[in-house]
Amino acid sequence: MDLGECTKIHDLALRADYEIASKERDLFFELDAMDHLESFIAECDRRTELAKKRLAETQEEISAEVSAKAEKVHELNEDIGKLLAKAEQLGAEGNVDESQKILMEVEKVRAKKKEAEEEYRNSMPASSFQQQKLRVCEVCSAYLGLHDNDRRLADHFGGKLHLGFIQIREKLDQLRKMVAEKQEKRNQDRLRRREEREREERMGRRSGSKNRDRRRSRSRDRRRRRSRSASREKRKSRSRSRERDRHRRHRSRSRSHSRGHRRGSRDRSSKHKKEVWTIRK
């Protein structure tokens, strides 16, 4: 599978800048990478299913028992190929002792494969056994033969195509886990902010209610003070009115007494004058 040259910019400095910036805030470029790898893997899986379907149509049908025995041979072939590829990698890295241990495990698996091939051969006619039984690699969708030799298996499982798809699938699993964790964190942050906003709104409503109650209480107090002040003014007005009435009555009595006194004085004076007049006569 050749996708051609990548159109993206591959710069270690930009990668370092991104890693630093992603610690401060989520840029969610992982979503784009995950979508791209998912489409890539989906295409590979689609081709794998088509290849399986094609093999099912072209290869001779065998019983379930024989198919299970053939599957066991294929699995052992995969184990041999993976071990040989790992041994070659360790040898290239200079780790000879570990490479030798892997080769010893390969010999054990080869012995198991030989036994599995004998069981498979005994369960089929000789003419059918000579036919190449193929299967599709679940990782990279390449064809594998039941009778492939060790070199062919090692080349496949240690090849760039197979190893590349392994890395892609592992990276996709990491991205899915990372994106799920970030989305969960983002949802929790959104929920926390919403709860804080609702709490602030409730506190605002309570504060507003308290302010309204306080304003109402102040209004009642002002009305009460006005009512008391009006009552006092009314009482003062009535008191002043009564005082004025008492004062008028007092002045009126004083005037009446004064007029009575002057009238009595005039009567006594007139009576005295009459007496004097009579005496003179």
XYZ file of N, CA and C in Angstrom, residues 3 19 22 28 38 45 49 70 90 115 119 130 141 146 156 158 162 166 172 195 202 256 260 273 277-278:
78
model
N 0.878 5.234 -0.153
C 0.090 6.471 -0.064
C 0.831 7.674 -0.615
N 4.032 19.797 21.830
C 3.995 19.067 23.099
C 3.954 20.031 24.282
N 0.405 21.705 24.231
C -0.678 20.785 24.597
C -0.764 20.568 26.098
N -6.578 19.268 20.785
C -7.380 18.209 20.188
C -6.965 17.887 18.754
N -8.153 5.842 11.828
C -9.346 4.990 11.775
C -9.777 4.733 10.334
N -9.140 -3.235 6.978
C -10.073 -4.279 7.414
C -11.072 -4.627 6.304
N -11.590 -8.405 4.736
C -12.856 -9.129 4.606
C -13.119 -9.539 3.155
N -6.124 -27.006 10.082
C -5.388 -26.086 9.207
C -5.146 -24.755 9.915
N 16.841 -8.580 17.237
C 17.773 -8.598 18.366
C 19.208 -8.791 17.891
N 4.041 -31.642 14.040
C 2.977 -32.518 14.522
C 1.608 -32.072 13.994
N -1.094 -34.147 11.533
C -2.519 -34.342 11.804
C -3.360 -33.805 10.652
N -1.891 -31.281 -1.242
C -0.881 -30.602 -2.034
C -1.311 -29.194 -2.449
N -3.652 -7.620 6.052
C -4.480 -8.135 4.952
C -3.673 -8.835 3.864
N -0.321 -21.965 3.847
C -0.180 -22.992 4.877
C 1.203 -23.641 4.811
N 7.616 -11.866 6.061
C 6.292 -11.226 6.217
C 6.156 -10.547 7.576
N 8.359 -9.749 9.752
C 9.378 -8.742 10.033
C 9.415 -7.651 8.990
N 3.810 -5.214 7.562
C 3.187 -5.829 8.722
C 3.517 -5.049 9.996
N 1.080 -2.860 12.586
C 1.076 -3.091 14.040
C 1.224 -1.760 14.781
N -3.347 3.817 17.249
C -4.782 4.111 17.232
C -5.421 3.783 18.577
N -22.308 23.511 37.160
C -22.729 23.481 38.562
C -22.343 24.767 39.273
N -28.077 30.559 41.934
C -28.889 30.375 43.145
C -28.511 31.374 44.217
N -64.950 88.629 80.154
C -66.268 88.681 80.823
C -66.117 89.169 82.246
N -67.697 92.535 83.753
C -68.558 92.491 84.938
C -68.028 93.412 86.041
N -73.249 108.382 93.498
C -73.589 109.735 93.027
C -75.022 110.055 93.373
N -76.281 113.101 95.726
C -77.249 114.030 95.194
C -78.440 114.136 96.100
N -78.850 113.091 96.642
C -80.011 113.096 97.523
C -79.670 113.838 98.808
